[in-house]
PDB file of C-alpha atoms in Angstrom:
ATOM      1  CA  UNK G   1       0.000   0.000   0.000  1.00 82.00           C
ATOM      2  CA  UNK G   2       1.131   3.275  -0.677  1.00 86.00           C
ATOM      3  CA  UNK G   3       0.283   7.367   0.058  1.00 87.00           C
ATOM      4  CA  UNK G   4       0.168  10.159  -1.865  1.00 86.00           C
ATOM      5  CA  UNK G   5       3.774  11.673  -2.095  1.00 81.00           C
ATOM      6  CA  UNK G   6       5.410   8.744  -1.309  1.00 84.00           C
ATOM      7  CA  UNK G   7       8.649   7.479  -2.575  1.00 84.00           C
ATOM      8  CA  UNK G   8       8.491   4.255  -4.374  1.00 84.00           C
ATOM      9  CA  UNK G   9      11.665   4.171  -6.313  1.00 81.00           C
ATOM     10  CA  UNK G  10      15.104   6.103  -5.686  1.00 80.00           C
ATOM     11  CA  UNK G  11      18.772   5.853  -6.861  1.00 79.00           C
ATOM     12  CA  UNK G  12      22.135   6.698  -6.339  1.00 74.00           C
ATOM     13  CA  UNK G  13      21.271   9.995  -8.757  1.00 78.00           C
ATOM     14  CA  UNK G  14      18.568  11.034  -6.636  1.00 82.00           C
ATOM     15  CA  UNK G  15      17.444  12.077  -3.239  1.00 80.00           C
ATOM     16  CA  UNK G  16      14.414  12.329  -1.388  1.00 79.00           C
ATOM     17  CA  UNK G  17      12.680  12.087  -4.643  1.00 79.00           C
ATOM     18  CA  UNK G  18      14.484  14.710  -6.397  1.00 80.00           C
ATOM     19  CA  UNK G  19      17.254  14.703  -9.086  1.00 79.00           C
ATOM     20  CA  UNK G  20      20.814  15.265  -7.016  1.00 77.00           C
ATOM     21  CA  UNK G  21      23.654  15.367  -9.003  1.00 74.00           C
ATOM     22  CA  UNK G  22      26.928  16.733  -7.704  1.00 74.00           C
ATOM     23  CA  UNK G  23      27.298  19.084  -5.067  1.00 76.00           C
ATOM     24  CA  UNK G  24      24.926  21.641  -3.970  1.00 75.00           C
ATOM     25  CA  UNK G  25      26.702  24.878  -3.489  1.00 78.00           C
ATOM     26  CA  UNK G  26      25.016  28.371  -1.847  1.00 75.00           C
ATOM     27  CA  UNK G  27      26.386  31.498  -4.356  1.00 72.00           C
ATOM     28  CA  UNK G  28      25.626  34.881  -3.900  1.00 69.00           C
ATOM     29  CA  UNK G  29      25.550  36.580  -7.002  1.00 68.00           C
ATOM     30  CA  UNK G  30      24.332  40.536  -7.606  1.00 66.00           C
ATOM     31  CA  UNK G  31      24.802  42.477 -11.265  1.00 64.00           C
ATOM     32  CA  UNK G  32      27.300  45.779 -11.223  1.00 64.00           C
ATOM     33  CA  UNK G  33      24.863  48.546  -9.877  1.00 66.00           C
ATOM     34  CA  UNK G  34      21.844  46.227 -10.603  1.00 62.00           C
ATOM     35  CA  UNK G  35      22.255  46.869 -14.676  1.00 64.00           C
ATOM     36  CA  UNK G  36      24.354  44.609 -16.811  1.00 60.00           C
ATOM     37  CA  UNK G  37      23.732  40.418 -16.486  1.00 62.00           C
ATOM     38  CA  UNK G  38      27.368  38.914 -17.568  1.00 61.00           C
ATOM     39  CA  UNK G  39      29.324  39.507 -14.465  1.00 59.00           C
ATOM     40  CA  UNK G  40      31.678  36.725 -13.116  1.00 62.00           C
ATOM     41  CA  UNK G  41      30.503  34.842 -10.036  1.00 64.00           C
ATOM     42  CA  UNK G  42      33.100  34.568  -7.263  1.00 65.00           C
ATOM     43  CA  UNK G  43      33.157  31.508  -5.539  1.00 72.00           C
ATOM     44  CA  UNK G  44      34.463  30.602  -2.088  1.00 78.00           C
ATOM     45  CA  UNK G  45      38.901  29.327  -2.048  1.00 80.00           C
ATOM     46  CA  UNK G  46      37.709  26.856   0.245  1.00 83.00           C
ATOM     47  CA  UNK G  47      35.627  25.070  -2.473  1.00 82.00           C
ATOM     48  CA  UNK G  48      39.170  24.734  -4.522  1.00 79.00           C
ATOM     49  CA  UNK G  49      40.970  23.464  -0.855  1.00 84.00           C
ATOM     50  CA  UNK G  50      38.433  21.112   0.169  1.00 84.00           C
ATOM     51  CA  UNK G  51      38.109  19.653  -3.597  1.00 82.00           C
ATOM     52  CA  UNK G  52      34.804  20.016  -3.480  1.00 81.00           C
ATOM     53  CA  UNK G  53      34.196  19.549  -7.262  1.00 79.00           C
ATOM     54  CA  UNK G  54      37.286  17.343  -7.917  1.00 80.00           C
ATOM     55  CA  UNK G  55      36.745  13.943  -8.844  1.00 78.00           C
ATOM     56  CA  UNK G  56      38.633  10.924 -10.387  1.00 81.00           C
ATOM     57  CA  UNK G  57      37.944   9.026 -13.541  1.00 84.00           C
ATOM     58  CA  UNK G  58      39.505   5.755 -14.029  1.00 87.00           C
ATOM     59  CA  UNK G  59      39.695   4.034 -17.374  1.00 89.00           C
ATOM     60  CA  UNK G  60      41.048   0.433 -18.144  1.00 90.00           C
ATOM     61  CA  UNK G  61      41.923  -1.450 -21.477  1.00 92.00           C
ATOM     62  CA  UNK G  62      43.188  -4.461 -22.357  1.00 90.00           C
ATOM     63  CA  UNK G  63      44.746  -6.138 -24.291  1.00 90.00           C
ATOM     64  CA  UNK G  64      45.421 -10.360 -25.700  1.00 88.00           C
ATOM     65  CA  UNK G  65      48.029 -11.892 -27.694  1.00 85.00           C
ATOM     66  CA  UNK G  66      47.285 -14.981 -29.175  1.00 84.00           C
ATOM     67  CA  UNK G  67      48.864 -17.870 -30.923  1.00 80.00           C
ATOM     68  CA  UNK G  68      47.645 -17.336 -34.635  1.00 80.00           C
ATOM     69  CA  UNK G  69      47.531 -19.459 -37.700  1.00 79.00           C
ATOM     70  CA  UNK G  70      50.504 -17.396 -39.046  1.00 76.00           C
ATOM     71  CA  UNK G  71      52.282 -17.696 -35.506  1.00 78.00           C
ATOM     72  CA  UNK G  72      52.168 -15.816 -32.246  1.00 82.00           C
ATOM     73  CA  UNK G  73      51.601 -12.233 -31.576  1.00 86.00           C
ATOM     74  CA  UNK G  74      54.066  -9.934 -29.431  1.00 87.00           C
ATOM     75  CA  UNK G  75      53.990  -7.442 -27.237  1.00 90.00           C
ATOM     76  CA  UNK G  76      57.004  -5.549 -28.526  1.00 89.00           C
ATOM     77  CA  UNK G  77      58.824  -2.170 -28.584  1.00 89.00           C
ATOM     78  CA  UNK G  78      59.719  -2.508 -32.026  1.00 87.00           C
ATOM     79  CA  UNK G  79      56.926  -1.891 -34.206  1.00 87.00           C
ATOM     80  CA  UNK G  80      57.431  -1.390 -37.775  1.00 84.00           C
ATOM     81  CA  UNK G  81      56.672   1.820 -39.770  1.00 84.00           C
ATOM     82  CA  UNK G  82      56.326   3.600 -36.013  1.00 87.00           C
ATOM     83  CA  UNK G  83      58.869   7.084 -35.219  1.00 89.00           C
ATOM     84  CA  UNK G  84      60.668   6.887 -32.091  1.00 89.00           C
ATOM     85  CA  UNK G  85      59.008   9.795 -30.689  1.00 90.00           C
ATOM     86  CA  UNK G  86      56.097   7.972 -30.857  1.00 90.00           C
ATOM     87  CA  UNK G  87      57.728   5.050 -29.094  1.00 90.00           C
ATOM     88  CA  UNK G  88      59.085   7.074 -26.446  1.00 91.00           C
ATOM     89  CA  UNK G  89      56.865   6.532 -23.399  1.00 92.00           C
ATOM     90  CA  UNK G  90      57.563   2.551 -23.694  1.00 92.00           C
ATOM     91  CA  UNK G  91      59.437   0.589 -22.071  1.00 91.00           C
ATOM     92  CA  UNK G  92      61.519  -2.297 -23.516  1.00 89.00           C
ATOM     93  CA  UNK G  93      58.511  -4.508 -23.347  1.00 89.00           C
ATOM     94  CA  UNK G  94      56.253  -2.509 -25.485  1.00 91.00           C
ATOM     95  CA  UNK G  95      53.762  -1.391 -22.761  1.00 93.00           C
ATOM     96  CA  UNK G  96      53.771   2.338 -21.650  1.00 93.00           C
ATOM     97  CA  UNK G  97      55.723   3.736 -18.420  1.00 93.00           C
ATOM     98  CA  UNK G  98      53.797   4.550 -15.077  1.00 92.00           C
ATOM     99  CA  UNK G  99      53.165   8.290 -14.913  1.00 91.00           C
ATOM    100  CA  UNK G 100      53.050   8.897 -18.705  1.00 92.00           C
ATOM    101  CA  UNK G 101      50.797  11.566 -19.693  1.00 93.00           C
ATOM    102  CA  UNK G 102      48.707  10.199 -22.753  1.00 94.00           C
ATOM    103  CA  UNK G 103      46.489  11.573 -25.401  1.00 93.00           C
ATOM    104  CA  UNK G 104      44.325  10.146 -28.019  1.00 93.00           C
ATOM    105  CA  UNK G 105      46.608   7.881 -30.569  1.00 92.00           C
ATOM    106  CA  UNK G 106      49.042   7.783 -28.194  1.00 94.00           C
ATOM    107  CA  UNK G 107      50.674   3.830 -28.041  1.00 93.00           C
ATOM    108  CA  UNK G 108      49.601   2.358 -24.095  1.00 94.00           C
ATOM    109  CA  UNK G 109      50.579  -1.227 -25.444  1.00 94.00           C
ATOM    110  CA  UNK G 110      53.095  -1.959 -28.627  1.00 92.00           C
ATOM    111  CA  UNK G 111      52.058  -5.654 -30.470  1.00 92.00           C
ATOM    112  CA  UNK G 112      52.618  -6.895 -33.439  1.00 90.00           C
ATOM    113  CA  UNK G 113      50.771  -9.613 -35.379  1.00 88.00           C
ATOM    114  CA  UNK G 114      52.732 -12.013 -38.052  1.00 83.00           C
ATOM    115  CA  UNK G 115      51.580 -10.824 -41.398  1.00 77.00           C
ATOM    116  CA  UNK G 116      49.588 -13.242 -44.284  1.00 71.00           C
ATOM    117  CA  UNK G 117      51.577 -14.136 -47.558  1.00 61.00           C
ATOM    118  CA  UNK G 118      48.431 -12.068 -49.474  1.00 62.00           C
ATOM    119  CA  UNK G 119      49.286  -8.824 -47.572  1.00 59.00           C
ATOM    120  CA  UNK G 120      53.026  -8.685 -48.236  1.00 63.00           C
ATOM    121  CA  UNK G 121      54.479  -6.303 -50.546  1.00 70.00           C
ATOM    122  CA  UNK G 122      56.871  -7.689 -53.885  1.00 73.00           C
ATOM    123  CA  UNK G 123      59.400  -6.333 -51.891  1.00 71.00           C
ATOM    124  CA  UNK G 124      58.477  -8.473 -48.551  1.00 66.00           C
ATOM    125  CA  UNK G 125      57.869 -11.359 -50.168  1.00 66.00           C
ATOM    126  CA  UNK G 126      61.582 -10.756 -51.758  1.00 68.00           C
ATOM    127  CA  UNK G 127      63.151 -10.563 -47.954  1.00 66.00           C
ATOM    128  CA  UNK G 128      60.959 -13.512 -47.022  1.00 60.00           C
ATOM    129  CA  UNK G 129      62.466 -15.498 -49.960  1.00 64.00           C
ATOM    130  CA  UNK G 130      65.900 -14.683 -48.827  1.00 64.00           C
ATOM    131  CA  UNK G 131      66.161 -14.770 -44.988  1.00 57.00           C
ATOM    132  CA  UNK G 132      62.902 -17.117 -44.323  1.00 50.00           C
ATOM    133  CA  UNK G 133      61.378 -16.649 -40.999  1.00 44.00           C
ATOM    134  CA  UNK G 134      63.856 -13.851 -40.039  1.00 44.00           C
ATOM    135  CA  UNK G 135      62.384 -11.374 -42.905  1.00 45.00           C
ATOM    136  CA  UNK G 136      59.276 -12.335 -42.286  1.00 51.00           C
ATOM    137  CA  UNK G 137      57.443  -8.929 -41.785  1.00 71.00           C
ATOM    138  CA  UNK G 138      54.599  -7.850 -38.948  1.00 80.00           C
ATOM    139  CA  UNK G 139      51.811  -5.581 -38.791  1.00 85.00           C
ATOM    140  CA  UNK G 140      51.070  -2.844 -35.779  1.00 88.00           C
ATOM    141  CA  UNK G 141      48.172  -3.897 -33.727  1.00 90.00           C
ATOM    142  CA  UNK G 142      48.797  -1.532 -30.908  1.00 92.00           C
ATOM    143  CA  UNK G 143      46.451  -0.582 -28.675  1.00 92.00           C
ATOM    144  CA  UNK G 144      46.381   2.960 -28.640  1.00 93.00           C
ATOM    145  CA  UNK G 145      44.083   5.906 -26.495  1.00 93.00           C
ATOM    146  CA  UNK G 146      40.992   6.077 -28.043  1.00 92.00           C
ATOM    147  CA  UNK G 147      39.406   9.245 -28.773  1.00 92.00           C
ATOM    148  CA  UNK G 148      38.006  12.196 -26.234  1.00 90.00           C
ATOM    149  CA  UNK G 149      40.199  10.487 -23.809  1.00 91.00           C
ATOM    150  CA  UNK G 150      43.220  11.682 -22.177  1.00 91.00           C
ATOM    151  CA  UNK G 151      44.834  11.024 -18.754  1.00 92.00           C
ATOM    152  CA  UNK G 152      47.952  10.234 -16.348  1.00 92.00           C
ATOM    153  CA  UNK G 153      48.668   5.962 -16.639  1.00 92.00           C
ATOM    154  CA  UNK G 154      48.319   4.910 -12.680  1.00 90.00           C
ATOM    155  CA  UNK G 155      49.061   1.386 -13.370  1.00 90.00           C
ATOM    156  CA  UNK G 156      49.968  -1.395 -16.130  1.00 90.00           C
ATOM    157  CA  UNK G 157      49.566  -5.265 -15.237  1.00 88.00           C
ATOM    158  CA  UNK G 158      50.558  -8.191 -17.439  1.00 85.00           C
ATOM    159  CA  UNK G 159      49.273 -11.507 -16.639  1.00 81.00           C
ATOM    160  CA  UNK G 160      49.834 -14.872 -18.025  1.00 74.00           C
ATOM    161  CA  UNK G 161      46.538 -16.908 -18.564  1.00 67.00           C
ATOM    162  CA  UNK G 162      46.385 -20.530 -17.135  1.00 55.00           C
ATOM    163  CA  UNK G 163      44.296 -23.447 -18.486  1.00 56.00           C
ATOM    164  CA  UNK G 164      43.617 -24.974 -15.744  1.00 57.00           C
ATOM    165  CA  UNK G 165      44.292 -24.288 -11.748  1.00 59.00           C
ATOM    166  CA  UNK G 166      44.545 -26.907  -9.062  1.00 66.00           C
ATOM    167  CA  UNK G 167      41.894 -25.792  -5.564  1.00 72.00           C
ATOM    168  CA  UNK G 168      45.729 -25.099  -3.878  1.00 76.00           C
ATOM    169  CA  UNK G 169      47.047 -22.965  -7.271  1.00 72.00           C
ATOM    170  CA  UNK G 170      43.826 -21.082  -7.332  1.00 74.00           C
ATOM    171  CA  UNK G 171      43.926 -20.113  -3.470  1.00 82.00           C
ATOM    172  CA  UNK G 172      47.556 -18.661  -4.877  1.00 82.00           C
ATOM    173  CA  UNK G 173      46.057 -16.766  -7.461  1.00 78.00           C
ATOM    174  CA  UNK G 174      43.056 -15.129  -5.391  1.00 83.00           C
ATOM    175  CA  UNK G 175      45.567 -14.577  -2.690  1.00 86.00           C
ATOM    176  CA  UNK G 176      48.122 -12.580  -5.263  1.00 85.00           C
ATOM    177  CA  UNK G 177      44.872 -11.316  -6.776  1.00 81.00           C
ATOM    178  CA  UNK G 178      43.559  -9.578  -4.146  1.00 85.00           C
ATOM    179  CA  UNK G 179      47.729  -7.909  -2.750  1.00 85.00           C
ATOM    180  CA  UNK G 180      47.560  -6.413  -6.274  1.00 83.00           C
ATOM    181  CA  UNK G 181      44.577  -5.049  -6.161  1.00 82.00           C
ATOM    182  CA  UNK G 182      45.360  -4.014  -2.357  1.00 82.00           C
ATOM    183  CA  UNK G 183      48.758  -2.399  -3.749  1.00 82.00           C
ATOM    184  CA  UNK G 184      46.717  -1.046  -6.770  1.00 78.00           C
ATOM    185  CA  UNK G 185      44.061   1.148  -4.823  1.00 79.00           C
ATOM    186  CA  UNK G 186      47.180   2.611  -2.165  1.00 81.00           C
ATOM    187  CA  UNK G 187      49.265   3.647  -5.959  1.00 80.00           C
ATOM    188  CA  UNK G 188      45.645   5.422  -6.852  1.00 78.00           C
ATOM    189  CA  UNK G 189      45.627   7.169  -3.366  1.00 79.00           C
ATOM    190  CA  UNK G 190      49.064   8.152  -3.444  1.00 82.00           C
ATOM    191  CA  UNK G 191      49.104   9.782  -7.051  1.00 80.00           C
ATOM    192  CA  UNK G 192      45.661  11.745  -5.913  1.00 77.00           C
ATOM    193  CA  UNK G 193      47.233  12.549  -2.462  1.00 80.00           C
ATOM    194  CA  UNK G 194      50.168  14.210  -4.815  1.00 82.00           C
ATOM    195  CA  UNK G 195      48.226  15.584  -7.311  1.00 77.00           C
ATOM    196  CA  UNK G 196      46.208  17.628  -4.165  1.00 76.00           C
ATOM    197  CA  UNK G 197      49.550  18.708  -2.492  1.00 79.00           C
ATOM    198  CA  UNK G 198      50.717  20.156  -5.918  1.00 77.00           C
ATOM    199  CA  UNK G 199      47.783  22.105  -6.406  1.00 74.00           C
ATOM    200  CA  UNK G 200      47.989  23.509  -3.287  1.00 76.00           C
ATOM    201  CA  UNK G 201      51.285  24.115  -3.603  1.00 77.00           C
ATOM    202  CA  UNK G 202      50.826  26.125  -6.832  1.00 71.00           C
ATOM    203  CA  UNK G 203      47.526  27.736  -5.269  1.00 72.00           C
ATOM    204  CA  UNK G 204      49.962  28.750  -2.313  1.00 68.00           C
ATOM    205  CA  UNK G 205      48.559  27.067   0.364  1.00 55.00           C
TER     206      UNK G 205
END
């Protein structure tokens, strides 16, 4: 049974049966001698020191190689037809350094895939002719930032799948599972905590 009034549905976007999105902030705002309408509002320092509009967005991607009919992709530094200034925030595994500032197209993981026969060049297939495997050529399959997104890289993780886990192997794995994420949320803390400090810093307080 329900009233008139009453609240029969509410979410983490609402509250007390209203929209509430954000913070709700009390500004005092009054035109130059009560004429003109584009004046800037002043708001309060302490809403930049207490962070009250700051927030954190996290985003993850992934990434697979796989054994292929044409043999086994690579996570790699070296990618082909790629300038070393775009290689530069890489390490000498192919996957981008801690800290990095990245922007869309920018390389987070270097792979390469092994190349079909059809999609060589005359001049490929020449160097394949000549020093076999060895001049066998490879196509970028990065992953790269995709679009509208930009950001500091918090973490990287590489992981090695498994087939099948014994019940002791698996009590390993959620155990080693769980320190990383442990270790993963204090490196998110610690950058914010940093972040903060240098603003505040540069703020002067």
């Amino acid at each position: 049974k329900v009233e008139k009034s009453q609240i029969i549905a509410d979410g983490a976007a609402t509250y007390q049966g209203e929209l509430a999105l954000g913070r709700n902030v009390l500004v005092g705002f009054m035109s130059f001698d009560g004429y003109n309408y584009e004046d800037a509002i002043i708001i309060s320092e302490e809403l930049v020191r207490a962070d009250t509009y700051t927030s954190i967005h996290i985003e993850d991607f992934d990434v697979e190689i796989r054994e292929t009919k044409l043999g086994r992709e690579e996570f790699t530094r070296d990618i082909p037809n790629v300038s070393e200034k775009a290689l530069r925030n890489l390490d000498e595994t192919g996957i981008v350094q801690v800290g990095t500032f990245v922007r869309p197209g920018d390389i987070l993981v270097g792979k390469v895939s092994p190349k079909s026969k059809t999609e060589l060049t005359p001049e490929e297939k020449l160097l394949h002719a000549i020093f076999g495997r060895a001049g066998e050529d490879v196509k970028n399959d990065s992953l790269e930032v995709p679009s509208g997104i930009e950001g500091i890289v918090i973490d990287t993780q590489k992981f090695s799948r498994r087939m099948s886990l014994s019940d002791d192997e698996r009590k390993v794995f959620e155990r080693e599972l769980k320190e990383i994420e442990n270790e993963g949320n204090a490196e998110i803390t610690a950058t914010f905590t940093t972040f903060v400090e240098q603003m505040e810093a540069v703020l002067g307080h």
